[in-house]
Amino acid sequence: MRPTPPQVVGAWALAGLVVGLLVRPVADWFDSTAPIVSWAQPLALLLVAAILGVTAHATWRSVHVRRERLEPHQAVNRLVLARACALVGALAGAGYLGYAVSWIGAEAELADERMIRSGVAFVGGVLTVVAALLLERACRVRSDERS
């Protein structure tokens, strides 16, 4: 399995940014209330990033430091998890960034709260992408180590 191409992650991030920017105007167009970002969303992304980081560190130590072999199904599971989390982290993080940007200069009552929480969720999305790419890298084995 090849590493996740940066263009693919960037495309997912761009899609998330566009959707995030459109959430508020679409809610206004339907005369609806824009979604409120609670602390659960950013904390969930930060938790996923932490779990991926710990898994990446443990995998790196097993494969590269102690020279242990991963079972094939474990390696595939970790690679699939890493790729999925990289793409979804990019989509969600950029979506929250777009949502935060859409509130800049707004006079709404909860605009500042939405921007702060969306900003923290964006950071969680970025950390999720970084941790996922580190996990993907930790699963790689050099060609001379495959024997």
CSV table of N, CA, C and O in Angstrom, one decimal, residues 33-146:
chain,number,residue,atom,x,y,z
A,33,THR,N,-31.2,28.3,12.3
A,33,THR,CA,-30.1,28.7,13.2
A,33,THR,C,-28.8,27.9,12.8
A,33,THR,O,-28.9,26.7,12.6
A,34,ALA,N,-27.7,28.7,12.7
A,34,ALA,CA,-26.4,28.0,12.4
A,34,ALA,C,-26.1,27.1,13.5
A,34,ALA,O,-26.3,27.3,14.7
A,35,PRO,N,-25.4,26.0,13.2
A,35,PRO,CA,-25.1,25.0,14.3
A,35,PRO,C,-24.1,25.6,15.3
A,35,PRO,O,-23.3,26.4,15.0
A,36,ILE,N,-24.3,25.2,16.5
A,36,ILE,CA,-23.5,25.5,17.6
A,36,ILE,C,-22.4,24.4,17.8
A,36,ILE,O,-22.7,23.3,17.8
A,37,VAL,N,-21.2,24.9,17.9
A,37,VAL,CA,-20.1,23.9,18.1
A,37,VAL,C,-19.9,23.8,19.7
A,37,VAL,O,-19.5,24.7,20.3
A,38,SER,N,-20.2,22.6,20.2
A,38,SER,CA,-19.9,22.3,21.6
A,38,SER,C,-18.5,21.9,21.8
A,38,SER,O,-17.8,21.7,20.8
A,39,TRP,N,-18.1,21.7,23.0
A,39,TRP,CA,-16.7,21.3,23.3
A,39,TRP,C,-16.5,19.8,22.9
A,39,TRP,O,-15.4,19.4,22.8
A,40,ALA,N,-17.6,19.1,22.7
A,40,ALA,CA,-17.4,17.6,22.4
A,40,ALA,C,-16.7,17.4,21.1
A,40,ALA,O,-15.9,16.5,21.0
A,41,GLN,N,-17.1,18.2,20.1
A,41,GLN,CA,-16.5,18.0,18.8
A,41,GLN,C,-14.9,18.2,18.8
A,41,GLN,O,-14.2,17.4,18.3
A,42,PRO,N,-14.4,19.4,19.3
A,42,PRO,CA,-13.0,19.5,19.3
A,42,PRO,C,-12.3,18.5,20.2
A,42,PRO,O,-11.2,18.0,19.8
A,43,LEU,N,-12.9,18.2,21.3
A,43,LEU,CA,-12.3,17.2,22.2
A,43,LEU,C,-12.2,15.8,21.6
A,43,LEU,O,-11.3,15.1,21.8
A,44,ALA,N,-13.2,15.5,20.8
A,44,ALA,CA,-13.2,14.2,20.1
A,44,ALA,C,-12.1,14.1,19.1
A,44,ALA,O,-11.4,13.1,19.0
A,45,LEU,N,-11.9,15.2,18.3
A,45,LEU,CA,-10.8,15.2,17.4
A,45,LEU,C,-9.4,15.1,18.1
A,45,LEU,O,-8.5,14.4,17.6
A,46,LEU,N,-9.3,15.8,19.2
A,46,LEU,CA,-8.1,15.7,20.0
A,46,LEU,C,-7.8,14.4,20.6
A,46,LEU,O,-6.7,13.9,20.6
A,47,LEU,N,-8.9,13.7,21.0
A,47,LEU,CA,-8.8,12.3,21.5
A,47,LEU,C,-8.4,11.4,20.4
A,47,LEU,O,-7.5,10.5,20.6
A,48,VAL,N,-9.0,11.5,19.2
A,48,VAL,CA,-8.6,10.6,18.1
A,48,VAL,C,-7.1,10.9,17.8
A,48,VAL,O,-6.3,9.9,17.5
A,49,ALA,N,-6.6,12.1,17.8
A,49,ALA,CA,-5.2,12.4,17.5
A,49,ALA,C,-4.3,11.8,18.5
A,49,ALA,O,-3.3,11.2,18.2
A,50,ALA,N,-4.7,11.9,19.8
A,50,ALA,CA,-3.9,11.3,20.9
A,50,ALA,C,-3.8,9.7,20.7
A,50,ALA,O,-2.8,9.2,20.9
A,51,ILE,N,-5.0,9.1,20.4
A,51,ILE,CA,-5.0,7.7,20.2
A,51,ILE,C,-4.1,7.3,19.1
A,51,ILE,O,-3.3,6.3,19.1
A,52,LEU,N,-4.2,8.0,18.0
A,52,LEU,CA,-3.4,7.7,16.8
A,52,LEU,C,-1.9,7.9,17.1
A,52,LEU,O,-1.0,7.2,16.7
A,53,GLY,N,-1.6,9.0,17.9
A,53,GLY,CA,-0.2,9.3,18.2
A,53,GLY,C,0.4,8.1,19.1
A,53,GLY,O,1.5,7.7,18.9
A,54,VAL,N,-0.4,7.7,20.1
A,54,VAL,CA,0.1,6.6,20.9
A,54,VAL,C,0.3,5.3,20.1
A,54,VAL,O,1.3,4.6,20.2
A,55,THR,N,-0.6,5.0,19.2
A,55,THR,CA,-0.5,3.9,18.3
A,55,THR,C,0.7,4.0,17.4
A,55,THR,O,1.4,3.0,17.2
A,56,ALA,N,0.9,5.2,16.8
A,56,ALA,CA,2.1,5.4,16.0
A,56,ALA,C,3.4,5.2,16.7
A,56,ALA,O,4.3,4.5,16.2
A,57,HIS,N,3.4,5.7,18.0
A,57,HIS,CA,4.6,5.5,18.8
A,57,HIS,C,4.9,4.0,19.1
A,57,HIS,O,6.0,3.5,19.0
A,58,ALA,N,3.8,3.3,19.5
A,58,ALA,CA,4.0,1.9,19.8
A,58,ALA,C,4.4,1.1,18.6
A,58,ALA,O,5.2,0.2,18.7
A,59,THR,N,3.8,1.4,17.5
A,59,THR,CA,4.1,0.7,16.2
A,59,THR,C,5.6,1.0,15.8
A,59,THR,O,6.3,0.1,15.4
A,60,TRP,N,6.0,2.3,15.9
A,60,TRP,CA,7.4,2.6,15.6
A,60,TRP,C,8.4,1.8,16.4
A,60,TRP,O,9.3,1.3,16.0
A,61,ARG,N,8.1,1.8,17.7
A,61,ARG,CA,9.0,1.1,18.7
A,61,ARG,C,9.0,-0.4,18.3
A,61,ARG,O,10.1,-1.0,18.4
A,62,SER,N,7.9,-1.0,18.0
A,62,SER,CA,7.8,-2.4,17.7
A,62,SER,C,8.6,-2.7,16.4
A,62,SER,O,9.4,-3.7,16.4
A,63,VAL,N,8.3,-2.0,15.4
A,63,VAL,CA,8.8,-2.3,14.1
A,63,VAL,C,10.3,-1.8,13.9
A,63,VAL,O,11.1,-2.6,13.4
A,64,HIS,N,10.6,-0.6,14.3
A,64,HIS,CA,11.9,0.0,14.0
A,64,HIS,C,12.9,-0.1,15.1
A,64,HIS,O,14.1,-0.1,14.8
A,65,VAL,N,12.4,-0.1,16.4
A,65,VAL,CA,13.4,-0.1,17.5
A,65,VAL,C,13.7,-1.6,17.9
A,65,VAL,O,14.8,-2.0,18.0
A,66,ARG,N,12.6,-2.3,18.2
A,66,ARG,CA,12.8,-3.7,18.7
A,66,ARG,C,12.8,-4.7,17.5
A,66,ARG,O,13.0,-5.9,17.7
A,67,ARG,N,12.6,-4.2,16.3
A,67,ARG,CA,12.7,-5.1,15.1
A,67,ARG,C,11.7,-6.3,15.1
A,67,ARG,O,12.0,-7.3,14.6
A,68,GLU,N,10.6,-6.0,15.7
A,68,GLU,CA,9.5,-7.1,15.7
A,68,GLU,C,8.7,-7.0,14.4
A,68,GLU,O,8.7,-5.9,13.8
A,69,ARG,N,8.1,-8.1,14.0
A,69,ARG,CA,7.3,-8.1,12.8
A,69,ARG,C,5.8,-8.0,13.2
A,69,ARG,O,5.4,-8.6,14.2
A,70,LEU,N,5.1,-7.1,12.5
A,70,LEU,CA,3.7,-7.1,12.7
A,70,LEU,C,3.0,-8.2,11.9
A,70,LEU,O,3.5,-8.6,10.8
A,71,GLU,N,2.0,-8.7,12.5
A,71,GLU,CA,1.2,-9.7,11.7
A,71,GLU,C,0.6,-8.9,10.5
A,71,GLU,O,0.3,-7.7,10.6
A,72,PRO,N,0.5,-9.6,9.4
A,72,PRO,CA,0.0,-8.9,8.2
A,72,PRO,C,-1.4,-8.2,8.4
A,72,PRO,O,-1.6,-7.1,7.9
A,73,HIS,N,-2.3,-8.9,9.1
A,73,HIS,CA,-3.6,-8.2,9.3
A,73,HIS,C,-3.5,-7.0,10.2
A,73,HIS,O,-4.2,-6.0,10.0
A,74,GLN,N,-2.6,-7.0,11.1
A,74,GLN,CA,-2.4,-5.9,12.0
A,74,GLN,C,-1.8,-4.7,11.2
A,74,GLN,O,-2.2,-3.6,11.4
A,75,ALA,N,-0.8,-5.0,10.3
A,75,ALA,CA,-0.3,-3.9,9.5
A,75,ALA,C,-1.3,-3.3,8.6
A,75,ALA,O,-1.4,-2.1,8.5
A,76,VAL,N,-2.1,-4.1,8.0
A,76,VAL,CA,-3.2,-3.6,7.1
A,76,VAL,C,-4.2,-2.8,7.9
A,76,VAL,O,-4.6,-1.7,7.4
A,77,ASN,N,-4.6,-3.3,9.0
A,77,ASN,CA,-5.6,-2.6,9.8
A,77,ASN,C,-5.0,-1.2,10.2
A,77,ASN,O,-5.7,-0.2,10.2
A,78,ARG,N,-3.8,-1.2,10.6
A,78,ARG,CA,-3.2,0.1,11.0
A,78,ARG,C,-3.0,1.1,9.8
A,78,ARG,O,-3.2,2.3,10.0
A,79,LEU,N,-2.7,0.5,8.7
A,79,LEU,CA,-2.6,1.4,7.5
A,79,LEU,C,-3.9,1.9,7.1
A,79,LEU,O,-4.0,3.1,6.7
A,80,VAL,N,-4.9,1.1,7.1
A,80,VAL,CA,-6.3,1.5,6.7
A,80,VAL,C,-6.8,2.6,7.7
A,80,VAL,O,-7.4,3.6,7.3
A,81,LEU,N,-6.6,2.3,9.0
A,81,LEU,CA,-6.9,3.3,10.0
A,81,LEU,C,-6.2,4.6,9.8
A,81,LEU,O,-6.9,5.7,9.9
A,82,ALA,N,-4.9,4.6,9.5
A,82,ALA,CA,-4.2,5.8,9.3
A,82,ALA,C,-4.7,6.6,8.1
A,82,ALA,O,-4.9,7.8,8.2
A,83,ARG,N,-4.9,5.9,7.0
A,83,ARG,CA,-5.4,6.6,5.8
A,83,ARG,C,-6.8,7.2,6.0
A,83,ARG,O,-7.0,8.3,5.7
A,84,ALA,N,-7.7,6.4,6.6
A,84,ALA,CA,-9.0,6.9,6.9
A,84,ALA,C,-9.0,8.1,7.8
A,84,ALA,O,-9.7,9.1,7.6
A,85,CYS,N,-8.2,8.1,8.8
A,85,CYS,CA,-8.1,9.2,9.8
A,85,CYS,C,-7.4,10.4,9.2
A,85,CYS,O,-7.8,11.5,9.5
A,86,ALA,N,-6.5,10.2,8.3
A,86,ALA,CA,-5.8,11.3,7.6
A,86,ALA,C,-6.8,12.1,6.8
A,86,ALA,O,-6.9,13.3,6.8
A,87,LEU,N,-7.6,11.3,6.0
A,87,LEU,CA,-8.6,11.9,5.1
A,87,LEU,C,-9.7,12.6,5.9
A,87,LEU,O,-10.1,13.7,5.6
A,88,VAL,N,-10.3,11.9,6.9
A,88,VAL,CA,-11.4,12.5,7.7
A,88,VAL,C,-10.9,13.6,8.5
A,88,VAL,O,-11.6,14.6,8.7
A,89,GLY,N,-9.7,13.5,9.1
A,89,GLY,CA,-9.1,14.6,9.9
A,89,GLY,C,-9.0,15.9,9.0
A,89,GLY,O,-9.3,17.0,9.5
A,90,ALA,N,-8.5,15.7,7.8
A,90,ALA,CA,-8.4,16.8,6.9
A,90,ALA,C,-9.7,17.4,6.6
A,90,ALA,O,-9.9,18.7,6.6
A,91,LEU,N,-10.7,16.6,6.3
A,91,LEU,CA,-12.0,17.1,5.9
A,91,LEU,C,-12.7,17.8,7.1
A,91,LEU,O,-13.2,18.9,7.0
A,92,ALA,N,-12.6,17.2,8.3
A,92,ALA,CA,-13.3,17.8,9.5
A,92,ALA,C,-12.5,19.0,9.9
A,92,ALA,O,-13.2,20.1,10.2
A,93,GLY,N,-11.2,19.0,10.0
A,93,GLY,CA,-10.4,20.1,10.5
A,93,GLY,C,-10.6,21.3,9.6
A,93,GLY,O,-10.9,22.4,10.0
A,94,ALA,N,-10.6,21.1,8.3
A,94,ALA,CA,-10.8,22.2,7.3
A,94,ALA,C,-12.2,22.7,7.4
A,94,ALA,O,-12.5,23.9,7.2
A,95,GLY,N,-13.2,21.8,7.6
A,95,GLY,CA,-14.6,22.2,7.7
A,95,GLY,C,-14.8,23.1,8.9
A,95,GLY,O,-15.5,24.1,8.8
A,96,TYR,N,-14.2,22.8,10.0
A,96,TYR,CA,-14.3,23.7,11.2
A,96,TYR,C,-13.6,25.0,10.9
A,96,TYR,O,-14.0,26.0,11.4
A,97,LEU,N,-12.4,25.0,10.2
A,97,LEU,CA,-11.8,26.2,9.9
A,97,LEU,C,-12.7,27.1,9.0
A,97,LEU,O,-12.8,28.3,9.3
A,98,GLY,N,-13.3,26.5,8.0
A,98,GLY,CA,-14.2,27.3,7.2
A,98,GLY,C,-15.4,27.8,8.0
A,98,GLY,O,-15.8,29.0,7.8
A,99,TYR,N,-15.9,27.0,8.9
A,99,TYR,CA,-17.0,27.5,9.7
A,99,TYR,C,-16.5,28.7,10.6
A,99,TYR,O,-17.3,29.6,10.8
A,100,ALA,N,-15.3,28.6,11.2
A,100,ALA,CA,-14.8,29.7,12.0
A,100,ALA,C,-14.6,30.9,11.2
A,100,ALA,O,-15.0,32.0,11.6
A,101,VAL,N,-14.1,30.8,10.0
A,101,VAL,CA,-13.8,32.0,9.1
A,101,VAL,C,-15.2,32.6,8.8
A,101,VAL,O,-15.2,33.8,8.7
A,102,SER,N,-16.2,31.8,8.6
A,102,SER,CA,-17.5,32.4,8.2
A,102,SER,C,-18.1,33.3,9.3
A,102,SER,O,-19.0,34.1,9.0
A,103,TRP,N,-17.6,33.2,10.5
A,103,TRP,CA,-18.1,34.0,11.6
A,103,TRP,C,-17.3,35.2,11.9
A,103,TRP,O,-17.6,36.0,12.7
A,104,ILE,N,-16.2,35.4,11.2
A,104,ILE,CA,-15.4,36.6,11.4
A,104,ILE,C,-16.2,37.9,11.0
A,104,ILE,O,-16.7,38.0,9.9
A,105,GLY,N,-16.2,38.8,11.9
A,105,GLY,CA,-16.9,40.0,11.7
A,105,GLY,C,-18.4,39.9,11.9
A,105,GLY,O,-19.1,40.9,11.7
A,106,ALA,N,-18.9,38.8,12.3
A,106,ALA,CA,-20.4,38.6,12.5
A,106,ALA,C,-20.8,39.3,13.9
A,106,ALA,O,-20.0,39.2,14.8
A,107,GLU,N,-22.0,39.8,13.9
A,107,GLU,CA,-22.5,40.5,15.1
A,107,GLU,C,-23.3,39.5,15.9
A,107,GLU,O,-24.0,40.0,16.9
A,108,ALA,N,-23.4,38.3,15.6
A,108,ALA,CA,-24.2,37.3,16.3
A,108,ALA,C,-23.8,37.1,17.7
A,108,ALA,O,-22.6,37.3,18.1
A,109,GLU,N,-24.7,36.7,18.6
A,109,GLU,CA,-24.5,36.5,20.0
A,109,GLU,C,-23.4,35.5,20.3
A,109,GLU,O,-22.5,35.7,21.2
A,110,LEU,N,-23.4,34.4,19.6
A,110,LEU,CA,-22.4,33.3,19.9
A,110,LEU,C,-21.3,33.2,18.9
A,110,LEU,O,-20.7,32.2,18.8
A,111,ALA,N,-21.1,34.3,18.1
A,111,ALA,CA,-20.1,34.2,17.0
A,111,ALA,C,-18.7,33.9,17.6
A,111,ALA,O,-17.9,33.1,17.0
A,112,ASP,N,-18.3,34.6,18.7
A,112,ASP,CA,-16.9,34.4,19.2
A,112,ASP,C,-16.8,33.0,19.7
A,112,ASP,O,-15.7,32.3,19.5
A,113,GLU,N,-17.8,32.5,20.4
A,113,GLU,CA,-17.8,31.1,20.9
A,113,GLU,C,-17.7,30.1,19.8
A,113,GLU,O,-16.9,29.1,19.9
A,114,ARG,N,-18.4,30.3,18.7
A,114,ARG,CA,-18.3,29.4,17.6
A,114,ARG,C,-16.9,29.4,16.9
A,114,ARG,O,-16.4,28.4,16.5
A,115,MET,N,-16.4,30.6,16.8
A,115,MET,CA,-15.0,30.8,16.2
A,115,MET,C,-14.0,30.1,17.1
A,115,MET,O,-13.1,29.4,16.6
A,116,ILE,N,-14.0,30.3,18.4
A,116,ILE,CA,-13.0,29.7,19.3
A,116,ILE,C,-13.1,28.1,19.2
A,116,ILE,O,-12.1,27.4,19.0
A,117,ARG,N,-14.3,27.6,19.4
A,117,ARG,CA,-14.5,26.2,19.4
A,117,ARG,C,-14.1,25.5,18.1
A,117,ARG,O,-13.5,24.5,18.0
A,118,SER,N,-14.5,26.2,17.0
A,118,SER,CA,-14.2,25.7,15.7
A,118,SER,C,-12.7,25.8,15.4
A,118,SER,O,-12.1,24.9,14.8
A,119,GLY,N,-12.0,26.8,16.0
A,119,GLY,CA,-10.6,26.9,15.8
A,119,GLY,C,-9.9,25.8,16.6
A,119,GLY,O,-8.9,25.2,16.0
A,120,VAL,N,-10.4,25.4,17.7
A,120,VAL,CA,-9.8,24.3,18.5
A,120,VAL,C,-10.1,23.0,17.7
A,120,VAL,O,-9.2,22.1,17.7
A,121,ALA,N,-11.2,22.9,17.1
A,121,ALA,CA,-11.5,21.7,16.3
A,121,ALA,C,-10.6,21.6,15.1
A,121,ALA,O,-10.2,20.5,14.7
A,122,PHE,N,-10.3,22.7,14.5
A,122,PHE,CA,-9.4,22.8,13.4
A,122,PHE,C,-8.0,22.2,13.8
A,122,PHE,O,-7.4,21.4,13.1
A,123,VAL,N,-7.5,22.7,15.0
A,123,VAL,CA,-6.3,22.2,15.5
A,123,VAL,C,-6.3,20.7,15.7
A,123,VAL,O,-5.4,20.0,15.4
A,124,GLY,N,-7.5,20.2,16.3
A,124,GLY,CA,-7.6,18.8,16.5
A,124,GLY,C,-7.6,18.0,15.2
A,124,GLY,O,-7.0,16.9,15.1
A,125,GLY,N,-8.2,18.6,14.1
A,125,GLY,CA,-8.2,18.0,12.8
A,125,GLY,C,-6.7,17.9,12.2
A,125,GLY,O,-6.3,16.9,11.7
A,126,VAL,N,-6.0,19.0,12.4
A,126,VAL,CA,-4.6,19.0,11.9
A,126,VAL,C,-3.8,18.0,12.7
A,126,VAL,O,-3.0,17.2,12.1
A,127,LEU,N,-3.9,17.9,14.0
A,127,LEU,CA,-3.2,16.9,14.8
A,127,LEU,C,-3.6,15.5,14.4
A,127,LEU,O,-2.8,14.6,14.5
A,128,THR,N,-4.9,15.3,14.1
A,128,THR,CA,-5.3,14.0,13.7
A,128,THR,C,-4.6,13.6,12.4
A,128,THR,O,-4.1,12.4,12.2
A,129,VAL,N,-4.5,14.5,11.4
A,129,VAL,CA,-3.8,14.2,10.2
A,129,VAL,C,-2.4,13.9,10.4
A,129,VAL,O,-1.8,12.9,9.9
A,130,VAL,N,-1.7,14.7,11.2
A,130,VAL,CA,-0.3,14.5,11.5
A,130,VAL,C,-0.1,13.1,12.2
A,130,VAL,O,0.8,12.4,11.8
A,131,ALA,N,-0.9,12.8,13.2
A,131,ALA,CA,-0.7,11.5,13.9
A,131,ALA,C,-1.0,10.4,12.9
A,131,ALA,O,-0.4,9.3,13.0
A,132,ALA,N,-2.0,10.5,12.1
A,132,ALA,CA,-2.4,9.5,11.1
A,132,ALA,C,-1.2,9.2,10.1
A,132,ALA,O,-0.9,8.1,9.8
A,133,LEU,N,-0.6,10.3,9.6
A,133,LEU,CA,0.5,10.1,8.7
A,133,LEU,C,1.7,9.5,9.4
A,133,LEU,O,2.5,8.8,8.8
A,134,LEU,N,1.9,9.9,10.7
A,134,LEU,CA,3.0,9.2,11.5
A,134,LEU,C,2.7,7.7,11.7
A,134,LEU,O,3.7,6.9,11.6
A,135,LEU,N,1.5,7.4,11.9
A,135,LEU,CA,1.2,6.0,12.0
A,135,LEU,C,1.4,5.2,10.7
A,135,LEU,O,2.0,4.1,10.7
A,136,GLU,N,1.0,5.9,9.6
A,136,GLU,CA,1.3,5.3,8.3
A,136,GLU,C,2.8,5.1,8.1
A,136,GLU,O,3.2,4.0,7.6
A,137,ARG,N,3.6,6.0,8.5
A,137,ARG,CA,5.0,5.9,8.3
A,137,ARG,C,5.6,4.9,9.2
A,137,ARG,O,6.6,4.2,8.9
A,138,ALA,N,5.1,4.8,10.4
A,138,ALA,CA,5.6,3.8,11.4
A,138,ALA,C,5.4,2.3,10.9
A,138,ALA,O,6.1,1.4,11.2
A,139,CYS,N,4.4,2.1,10.0
A,139,CYS,CA,4.1,0.8,9.5
A,139,CYS,C,5.0,0.4,8.4
A,139,CYS,O,5.1,-0.7,8.0
A,140,ARG,N,5.7,1.4,7.8
A,140,ARG,CA,6.6,1.1,6.7
A,140,ARG,C,7.8,0.3,7.1
A,140,ARG,O,8.4,0.6,8.2
A,141,VAL,N,8.2,-0.6,6.3
A,141,VAL,CA,9.4,-1.4,6.5
A,141,VAL,C,10.3,-1.2,5.4
A,141,VAL,O,9.9,-1.2,4.2
A,142,ARG,N,11.6,-0.9,5.7
A,142,ARG,CA,12.6,-0.8,4.6
A,142,ARG,C,12.7,-2.0,3.8
A,142,ARG,O,12.5,-3.1,4.3
A,143,SER,N,13.1,-1.9,2.6
A,143,SER,CA,13.2,-3.1,1.7
A,143,SER,C,14.2,-4.2,2.2
A,143,SER,O,13.9,-5.4,2.0
A,144,ASP,N,15.2,-3.8,2.9
A,144,ASP,CA,16.2,-4.8,3.4
A,144,ASP,C,15.7,-5.4,4.7
A,144,ASP,O,16.3,-6.3,5.2
A,145,GLU,N,14.6,-4.9,5.3
A,145,GLU,CA,14.0,-5.5,6.5
A,145,GLU,C,12.9,-6.5,6.2
A,145,GLU,O,12.4,-7.1,7.1
A,146,ARG,N,12.5,-6.7,5.0
A,146,ARG,CA,11.4,-7.5,4.7
A,146,ARG,C,11.6,-9.0,4.8
A,146,ARG,O,10.7,-9.8,4.8
